[in-house]
Short mmCIF file of C-alpha atoms and ligand atoms in Angstrom, two decimals:
data_model
loop_
_atom_site.label_atom_id
_atom_site.label_comp_id
_atom_site.label_asym_id
_atom_site.label_seq_id
_atom_site.Cartn_x
_atom_site.Cartn_y
_atom_site.Cartn_z
CA UNK A 811 111.14 35.76 131.21
CA UNK A 812 110.16 36.04 127.61
CA UNK A 813 106.06 36.40 128.93
CA UNK A 814 107.51 39.36 131.31
CA UNK A 815 109.20 40.67 127.87
CA UNK A 816 106.62 40.60 125.55
CA UNK A 817 103.91 42.54 128.30
CA UNK A 818 106.74 44.83 129.33
CA UNK A 819 107.43 46.02 126.10
CA UNK A 820 103.15 45.76 125.15
CA UNK A 821 102.64 48.13 127.99
CA UNK A 822 105.59 50.53 126.94
CA UNK A 823 103.85 50.72 123.18
CA UNK A 824 100.84 51.32 125.05
CA UNK A 825 102.60 53.83 127.16
CA UNK A 826 104.23 55.22 124.22
CA UNK A 827 100.72 55.16 122.50
CA UNK A 828 98.54 57.46 125.17
CA UNK A 829 101.56 59.85 125.71
CA UNK A 830 101.40 60.86 121.78
CA UNK A 831 97.78 60.61 122.22
CA UNK A 832 97.95 63.28 124.81
CA UNK A 833 100.13 65.04 123.48
CA UNK A 834 102.76 65.29 126.74
CA UNK A 835 106.35 64.71 126.52
CA UNK A 836 108.66 62.89 129.50
CA UNK A 837 109.81 66.25 130.45
CA UNK A 838 105.91 66.95 131.27
CA UNK A 839 106.54 65.04 134.24
CA UNK A 840 106.73 67.58 136.49
CA UNK A 841 104.48 69.25 134.89
CA UNK A 842 101.47 67.59 135.91
CA UNK A 843 98.70 69.09 137.85
CA UNK A 844 98.51 66.89 141.43
CA UNK A 845 95.62 65.79 142.20
CA UNK A 846 94.74 65.46 138.49
CA UNK A 847 93.39 61.61 139.62
CA UNK A 848 89.90 59.94 138.26
CA UNK A 849 90.25 63.25 135.85
CA UNK A 850 89.59 60.82 132.48
CA UNK A 851 86.08 61.47 130.90
CA UNK A 852 84.34 59.53 128.25
CA UNK A 853 85.44 60.52 124.71
CA UNK A 854 89.56 61.41 126.18
CA UNK A 855 91.59 58.91 123.63
CA UNK A 856 92.86 56.87 127.49
CA UNK A 857 89.25 55.60 127.72
CA UNK A 858 89.32 54.59 124.46
CA UNK A 859 92.85 53.41 124.67
CA UNK A 860 92.16 50.96 127.90
CA UNK A 861 88.42 50.03 126.94
CA UNK A 862 90.52 48.32 123.46
CA UNK A 863 92.34 45.86 125.92
CA UNK A 864 90.22 42.68 126.71
CA UNK A 865 92.53 42.19 130.43
CA UNK A 866 92.29 44.46 133.48
CA UNK A 867 94.23 47.67 132.66
CA UNK A 868 94.63 50.98 134.86
CA UNK A 869 95.94 54.26 134.88
CA UNK A 870 97.02 54.83 137.98
CA UNK A 871 98.67 59.06 139.12
CA UNK A 872 99.80 60.55 142.38
CA UNK A 873 98.53 57.15 144.08
CA UNK A 874 95.51 57.61 142.49
CA UNK A 875 93.07 55.26 139.92
CA UNK A 876 92.69 57.67 136.97
CA UNK A 877 90.82 55.69 135.03
CA UNK A 878 90.18 52.13 134.34
CA UNK A 879 88.78 49.42 132.34
CA UNK A 880 85.66 47.15 132.03
CA UNK A 881 87.81 44.18 132.87
CA UNK A 882 89.20 46.39 135.74
CA UNK A 883 86.63 47.80 136.74
CA UNK A 884 85.40 43.56 136.64
CA UNK A 885 87.94 42.40 138.88
CA UNK A 886 88.85 45.38 141.50
CA UNK A 887 85.26 46.90 141.75
CA UNK A 888 82.99 49.26 139.96
CA UNK A 889 83.90 52.44 141.85
CA UNK A 890 87.74 52.09 141.79
CA UNK A 891 88.57 55.27 139.59
CA UNK A 892 89.23 57.82 141.84
CA UNK A 893 90.39 55.55 144.81
CA UNK A 894 93.48 55.25 146.10
CA UNK A 895 95.45 52.17 144.35
CA UNK A 896 96.46 50.53 147.30
CA UNK A 897 92.82 50.20 148.53
CA UNK A 898 92.04 49.56 144.56
CA UNK A 899 94.91 46.36 144.07
CA UNK A 900 95.15 45.10 147.58
CA UNK A 901 98.42 43.38 147.72
CA UNK A 902 101.92 44.49 148.98
CA UNK A 903 103.73 44.39 145.56
CA UNK A 904 101.18 46.55 144.09
CA UNK A 905 101.44 48.79 146.74
CA UNK A 906 105.32 49.48 146.65
CA UNK A 907 105.61 49.51 142.70
CA UNK A 908 102.66 52.38 142.58
CA UNK A 909 102.47 53.67 145.59
CA UNK A 910 106.67 54.92 145.87
CA UNK A 911 107.95 56.48 143.33
CA UNK A 912 108.27 55.61 139.41
CA UNK A 913 111.16 52.66 139.53
CA UNK A 914 113.85 53.04 137.48
CA UNK A 915 113.17 51.57 133.56
CA UNK A 916 116.16 49.13 133.55
CA UNK A 917 115.06 47.73 136.73
CA UNK A 918 112.93 45.19 135.59
CA UNK A 919 111.93 43.67 138.49
CA UNK A 920 110.65 46.89 139.33
CA UNK A 921 108.36 46.82 136.70
CA UNK A 922 106.44 43.18 137.48
CA UNK A 923 104.63 41.57 140.01
CA UNK A 924 102.44 37.59 140.73
CA UNK A 925 100.17 39.02 142.41
CA UNK A 926 97.64 36.12 143.26
CA UNK A 927 94.74 37.00 145.32
CA UNK A 928 92.74 39.41 142.77
CA UNK A 929 88.92 38.44 142.46
CA UNK A 930 89.25 35.02 142.90
CA UNK A 931 91.57 33.66 145.36
CA UNK A 932 93.82 30.99 143.91
CA UNK A 933 93.55 33.48 139.78
CA UNK A 934 97.78 34.36 139.09
CA UNK A 935 98.16 37.73 137.86
CA UNK A 936 101.22 38.93 136.32
CA UNK A 937 101.07 42.84 137.33
CA UNK A 938 103.29 45.49 134.91
CA UNK A 939 103.78 48.96 135.31
CA UNK A 940 104.64 51.44 132.56
CA UNK A 941 106.01 54.32 133.50
CA UNK A 942 103.72 56.93 131.14
CA UNK A 943 105.89 60.13 131.46
CA UNK A 944 103.39 62.35 132.19
CA UNK A 945 103.76 61.53 136.37
CA UNK A 946 101.58 58.89 135.61
CA UNK A 947 101.25 54.64 135.90
CA UNK A 948 100.07 52.63 133.45
CA UNK A 949 98.66 48.68 135.26
CA UNK A 950 98.15 45.97 133.18
CA UNK A 951 97.00 42.55 134.56
CA UNK A 952 97.95 39.35 132.66
CA UNK A 953 95.44 36.08 134.15
CA UNK A 954 98.19 33.49 134.35
CA UNK A 955 96.01 30.56 134.86
CA UNK A 956 96.68 28.66 131.28
CA UNK A 957 99.94 29.76 131.26
CA UNK A 958 100.60 28.13 134.77
CA UNK A 959 97.67 25.11 133.40
CA UNK A 960 100.04 24.58 130.77
CA UNK A 961 103.40 24.51 132.57
CA UNK A 962 101.62 21.84 135.20
CA UNK A 963 100.47 19.34 132.19
CA UNK A 964 104.15 19.78 130.97
CA UNK A 965 105.95 19.03 134.59
CA UNK A 966 103.46 16.50 135.10
CA UNK A 967 103.93 14.76 131.81
CA UNK A 968 107.74 14.49 132.56
CA UNK A 969 107.10 13.02 135.58
CA UNK A 970 104.52 10.44 134.11
CA UNK A 971 106.72 9.55 130.91
CA UNK A 972 109.73 9.41 133.64
CA UNK A 973 107.49 7.27 135.87
CA UNK A 974 106.49 4.80 132.83
CA UNK A 975 109.62 4.28 131.94
CA UNK A 976 111.61 3.27 135.25
CA UNK A 977 109.43 0.95 135.82
CA UNK A 978 110.22 -1.67 132.74
CA UNK A 979 114.11 -0.08 133.36
CA UNK A 980 113.91 -1.08 137.79
CA UNK A 981 113.02 -4.86 136.36
CA UNK A 982 115.13 -4.95 133.48
CA UNK A 983 117.81 -4.08 135.68
CA UNK A 984 116.66 -6.51 138.32
CA UNK A 985 116.18 -9.57 136.14
CA UNK A 986 120.20 -8.92 135.20
CA UNK A 987 121.62 -8.61 138.47
CA UNK A 988 119.83 -12.01 139.16
CA UNK A 989 121.01 -13.40 135.75
CA UNK A 990 124.85 -12.57 137.05
CA UNK A 991 124.78 -14.27 139.85
CA UNK A 992 125.48 -18.07 138.76
CA UNK A 993 123.72 -19.28 141.32
CA UNK A 994 120.00 -16.89 141.55
CA UNK A 995 120.22 -17.40 137.83
CA UNK A 996 119.42 -20.85 137.61
CA UNK A 997 118.59 -23.62 134.80
CA UNK A 998 118.78 -22.63 131.08
CA UNK A 999 114.58 -23.29 131.43
CA UNK A 1000 114.49 -20.14 134.72
CA UNK A 1001 117.19 -18.04 132.47
CA UNK A 1002 114.97 -18.62 129.49
CA UNK A 1003 112.11 -17.25 131.06
CA UNK A 1004 113.94 -14.85 132.68
CA UNK A 1005 114.73 -13.27 129.32
CA UNK A 1006 111.38 -13.28 127.75
CA UNK A 1007 110.76 -11.17 130.63
CA UNK A 1008 113.47 -8.73 130.10
CA UNK A 1009 112.90 -8.53 126.36
CA UNK A 1010 108.85 -8.15 126.83
CA UNK A 1011 110.38 -5.07 129.17
CA UNK A 1012 112.58 -3.53 126.78
CA UNK A 1013 110.05 -4.00 124.10
CA UNK A 1014 107.53 -2.07 126.70
CA UNK A 1015 110.35 1.03 126.74
CA UNK A 1016 110.95 0.67 123.17
CA UNK A 1017 107.19 1.05 122.59
CA UNK A 1018 106.98 3.38 124.51
CA UNK A 1019 109.58 6.13 123.30
CA UNK A 1020 108.58 5.17 119.83
CA UNK A 1021 104.76 7.44 121.06
CA UNK A 1022 106.69 9.80 122.83
CA UNK A 1023 108.38 11.14 119.62
CA UNK A 1024 105.48 10.66 117.52
CA UNK A 1025 103.81 12.96 120.01
CA UNK A 1026 106.50 15.60 119.82
CA UNK A 1027 106.93 14.48 115.96
CA UNK A 1028 102.95 15.36 115.46
CA UNK A 1029 102.70 18.77 118.09
CA UNK A 1030 105.60 19.83 115.60
CA UNK A 1031 103.74 19.92 113.14
CA UNK A 1032 100.53 20.69 113.97
CA UNK A 1033 100.49 24.21 112.50
CA UNK A 1034 101.66 23.13 109.06
CA UNK A 1035 98.04 21.37 107.92
CA UNK A 1036 98.78 18.38 105.61
CA UNK A 1037 97.62 18.50 101.97
CA UNK A 1038 98.41 14.88 100.89
CA UNK A 1039 95.23 13.08 99.25
CA UNK A 1040 95.13 9.91 100.40
CA UNK A 1041 92.47 7.22 100.10
CA UNK A 1042 91.11 5.35 103.20
CA UNK A 1043 90.46 2.06 101.97
CA UNK A 1044 93.85 1.73 100.43
CA UNK A 1045 95.01 2.47 104.30
CA UNK A 1046 92.51 0.08 105.63
CA UNK A 1047 93.72 -2.85 103.74
CA UNK A 1048 97.47 -1.80 104.22
CA UNK A 1049 96.13 -2.43 107.64
CA UNK A 1050 95.08 -5.60 107.25
CA UNK A 1051 98.22 -6.94 106.23
CA UNK A 1052 100.33 -5.17 108.49
CA UNK A 1053 98.19 -6.00 111.40
CA UNK A 1054 98.06 -10.23 110.96
CA UNK A 1055 100.10 -11.41 113.36
CA UNK A 1056 97.71 -9.81 116.30
CA UNK A 1057 94.45 -11.19 114.44
CA UNK A 1058 95.19 -14.77 115.74
CA UNK A 1059 91.49 -15.78 113.22
CA UNK A 1060 89.95 -12.46 114.31
CA UNK A 1061 88.31 -10.86 111.45
CA UNK A 1062 89.13 -7.11 110.26
CA UNK A 1063 85.67 -6.16 107.93
CA UNK A 1064 85.75 -3.35 105.76
CA UNK A 1065 81.88 -1.51 105.93
CA UNK A 1066 80.54 0.35 103.17
CA UNK A 1067 83.26 0.92 100.75
CA UNK A 1068 82.46 4.44 99.95
CA UNK A 1069 84.06 6.12 96.56
CA UNK A 1070 84.38 9.71 98.57
CA UNK A 1071 86.54 8.19 101.47
CA UNK A 1072 89.73 10.23 99.92
CA UNK A 1073 90.36 12.89 102.23
CA UNK A 1074 93.35 15.72 102.36
CA UNK A 1075 95.55 14.49 105.15
CA UNK A 1076 99.09 13.10 106.48
CA UNK A 1077 99.21 9.65 104.91
CA UNK A 1078 101.91 8.39 107.30
CA UNK A 1079 99.79 9.96 110.47
CA UNK A 1080 96.69 8.89 109.26
CA UNK A 1081 97.85 4.90 108.87
CA UNK A 1082 99.32 5.98 112.37
CA UNK A 1083 95.93 6.74 113.66
CA UNK A 1084 93.80 4.05 111.32
CA UNK A 1085 96.26 1.48 113.19
CA UNK A 1086 96.19 3.20 116.63
CA UNK A 1087 92.27 2.06 116.94
CA UNK A 1088 92.58 -0.98 115.51
CA UNK A 1089 95.27 -1.88 117.48
CA UNK A 1090 92.29 -0.82 120.21
CA UNK A 1091 89.87 -2.67 119.32
CA UNK A 1092 91.96 -5.94 119.31
CA UNK A 1093 93.33 -5.07 122.52
CA UNK A 1094 89.82 -4.48 124.47
CA UNK A 1095 87.40 -6.18 121.51
CA UNK A 1096 86.21 -9.49 123.18
CA UNK A 1097 88.56 -12.89 122.09
CA UNK A 1098 87.18 -13.93 118.41
CA UNK A 1099 84.79 -11.39 117.55
CA UNK A 1100 85.16 -9.43 114.71
CA UNK A 1101 86.63 -5.77 114.34
CA UNK A 1102 84.48 -3.14 111.78
CA UNK A 1103 85.87 -0.33 110.28
CA UNK A 1104 82.83 2.01 108.34
CA UNK A 1105 83.58 4.51 106.41
CA UNK A 1106 81.40 7.40 104.79
CA UNK A 1107 80.78 10.32 103.69
CA UNK A 1108 79.40 13.01 106.42
CA UNK A 1109 79.43 16.71 104.76
CA UNK A 1110 82.35 17.83 103.68
CA UNK A 1111 83.99 15.39 106.17
CA UNK A 1112 84.93 11.60 106.07
CA UNK A 1113 83.70 9.80 108.92
CA UNK A 1114 86.10 6.65 109.45
CA UNK A 1115 84.56 4.11 112.29
CA UNK A 1116 86.89 1.61 114.32
CA UNK A 1117 84.19 -0.36 116.22
CA UNK A 1118 84.74 -3.06 118.24
CA UNK A 1119 82.61 -5.59 120.59
CA UNK A 1120 84.56 -5.44 123.92
CA UNK A 1121 83.45 -4.71 127.14
CA UNK A 1122 82.68 -1.02 126.52
CA UNK A 1123 84.29 2.29 128.85
CA UNK A 1124 82.20 3.68 131.29
CA UNK A 1125 80.76 7.41 130.56
CA UNK A 1126 82.73 8.49 132.73
CA UNK A 1127 86.16 7.89 132.19
CA UNK A 1128 85.51 8.80 128.18
CA UNK A 1129 86.09 12.66 128.09
CA UNK A 1130 89.69 11.50 129.51
CA UNK A 1131 91.00 8.90 127.40
CA UNK A 1132 92.53 11.16 124.89
CA UNK A 1133 94.64 12.38 128.38
CA UNK A 1134 98.67 11.45 127.75
CA UNK A 1135 98.66 8.37 130.15
CA UNK A 1136 95.14 8.12 130.91
CA UNK A 1137 94.27 4.51 131.57
CA UNK A 1138 90.91 2.46 132.05
CA UNK A 1139 92.43 -0.27 133.96
CA UNK A 1140 95.97 0.23 134.06
CA UNK A 1141 97.34 -2.96 134.41
CA UNK A 1142 95.00 -4.65 131.52
CA UNK A 1143 96.41 -2.03 129.20
CA UNK A 1144 100.34 -2.80 130.29
CA UNK A 1145 99.22 -6.22 130.22
CA UNK A 1146 98.28 -6.53 126.47
CA UNK A 1147 101.16 -4.04 125.90
CA UNK A 1148 99.45 -0.47 126.22
CA UNK A 1149 101.45 2.23 126.16
CA UNK A 1150 98.63 4.58 127.15
CA UNK A 1151 99.45 7.50 124.34
CA UNK A 1152 97.84 5.65 121.60
CA UNK A 1153 94.50 7.85 121.63
CA UNK A 1154 96.87 11.11 122.94
CA UNK A 1155 98.82 10.19 119.97
CA UNK A 1156 95.37 10.04 117.68
CA UNK A 1157 93.69 13.61 119.30
CA UNK A 1158 96.60 15.18 118.34
CA UNK A 1159 96.13 13.96 114.37
CA UNK A 1160 93.08 14.76 114.09
CA UNK A 1161 93.69 18.29 115.26
CA UNK A 1162 96.50 19.18 112.70
CA UNK A 1163 93.57 17.20 110.64
CA UNK A 1164 91.46 19.62 111.88
CA UNK A 1165 89.24 17.43 112.52
CA UNK A 1166 87.00 15.56 114.37
CA UNK A 1167 87.30 12.86 117.53
CA UNK A 1168 84.08 10.85 118.90
CA UNK A 1169 83.84 7.66 121.02
CA UNK A 1170 80.72 6.03 121.80
CA UNK A 1171 80.58 3.13 123.84
CA UNK A 1172 77.76 0.66 125.67
CA UNK A 1173 78.89 -1.52 128.92
CA UNK A 1174 78.85 -5.14 127.52
CA UNK A 1175 78.12 -4.44 124.02
CA UNK A 1176 81.56 -2.80 122.66
CA UNK A 1177 83.25 0.57 121.97
CA UNK A 1178 82.79 2.59 118.64
CA UNK A 1179 85.73 5.61 117.66
CA UNK A 1180 84.87 7.39 114.98
CA UNK A 1181 87.30 10.51 113.15
CA UNK A 1182 86.32 13.10 110.56
CA UNK A 1183 88.15 14.50 108.12
CA UNK A 1184 88.21 16.27 105.56
CA UNK A 1185 87.05 14.96 101.95
CA UNK A 1186 89.87 15.09 99.55
CA UNK A 1187 87.60 16.83 96.48
CA UNK A 1188 86.10 19.55 99.32
CA UNK A 1189 89.79 21.47 100.04
CA UNK A 1190 91.04 21.11 96.50
CA UNK A 1191 88.55 23.50 95.57
CA UNK A 1192 88.19 25.73 98.28
P1 LIG B 1401 96.13 1.88 125.59
O1 LIG B 1401 98.31 1.75 125.18
O2 LIG B 1401 96.84 1.73 126.92
O3 LIG B 1401 95.25 1.31 125.15
P2 LIG B 1401 95.42 4.55 124.81
O4 LIG B 1401 96.05 5.33 124.92
O5 LIG B 1401 95.15 4.20 123.82
O6 LIG B 1401 96.23 3.52 125.93
O7 LIG B 1401 94.03 3.90 125.20
C1 LIG B 1401 93.83 4.53 126.85
C2 LIG B 1401 92.92 3.86 127.43
O8 LIG B 1401 91.56 3.61 126.52
C3 LIG B 1401 92.93 2.33 127.33
O9 LIG B 1401 94.20 2.17 128.24
C4 LIG B 1401 91.23 1.50 128.09
O10 LIG B 1401 91.89 1.59 129.09
C5 LIG B 1401 90.76 2.79 126.64
N1 LIG B 1401 90.72 2.35 125.58
C6 LIG B 1401 90.93 2.65 124.42
N2 LIG B 1401 90.49 2.58 123.81
C7 LIG B 1401 89.08 1.10 123.70
C8 LIG B 1401 88.27 0.59 123.64
N3 LIG B 1401 88.17 -0.10 121.94
N4 LIG B 1401 88.10 0.04 124.14
C9 LIG B 1401 87.67 -0.63 125.18
N5 LIG B 1401 88.44 0.31 125.78
C10 LIG B 1401 89.26 1.81 125.02
#
């Protein structure tokens, strides 16, 4: 509804500007010469106003297309000016709104219509009509495909998140039911085993909820450029301590302790980014092999790379790894305690920092994930 209102407002505003440009009043409506369609010459203010729009825009008068901008000609045909609007926009909803008498502006639904089938068959358009006050109507066609894709992503995300939470919850409920039954609950050993599984499933749900909350917090802050000065070397030292329980004897090696390791950032989020990359390197790297962290200045950025010696990732998966819940091997990820959100969080933190993420991997050798973050000294002087 908001997009309807905005589109309607913009169209009405343009309508007012055009009416002003033409020096016409609303009461001139009856005096508009019949058959004055296709009468917009180059140099006419309407032509330059229409040209200012990127999306397809037309002026319709007496059922005919009186003027069209380049985008409208590209979508509907090069020679639509002067053509009956029902032929120019072949859609019943368009014919109803453009070939009949002008609609009452209070009737929102008469001024807007969803249209599919113009140009690319499946592309959805929102047509909005604004009466111009001189008997003609301004028609805007706004491409809805991006809005639809965003909406679809949101729907998929909610469905995926619900599914991810429901699976451990179902396991928990199943074991709870069993434990309630004295006989089925079995001996102390069996109960301890069940409790361990229940604990792991509850932990998985907690981790998932923590990651979901992190993602939404990071997204909420995406336009606020972080301004702290963060020393990446000290972050790595901290991470080494925090991850000790996960290392089980493996080495976490910091290479190139460069002095230019200070970046402009959000310390908490960068600690989370580093943690996610290190945890992945430990999870997917071969047992016993070291994980290396390399920090090096790179122009106006600092490059932070986490390198493991693991199985590597097939090239076809790499572009999708930062999608929420995308996993190369779902059961492996779950088995090692993954939520499927680690790299999505990394991507969003990098975006907020106006940085860049690169993933390079060789099957059988390992994976190197690099993030480029703005150097603090560059940001301070700019
Ligand atoms: P998860 O919680 O499943 O690890 P991520 O978003 O962190 O989720 O990673 C997405 C997927 O990318 C993982 O499930 C795994 O298949 C793959 N992946 C991430 N990092 C590595 C790595 N260092 N080596 C191999 N595969 C990796």
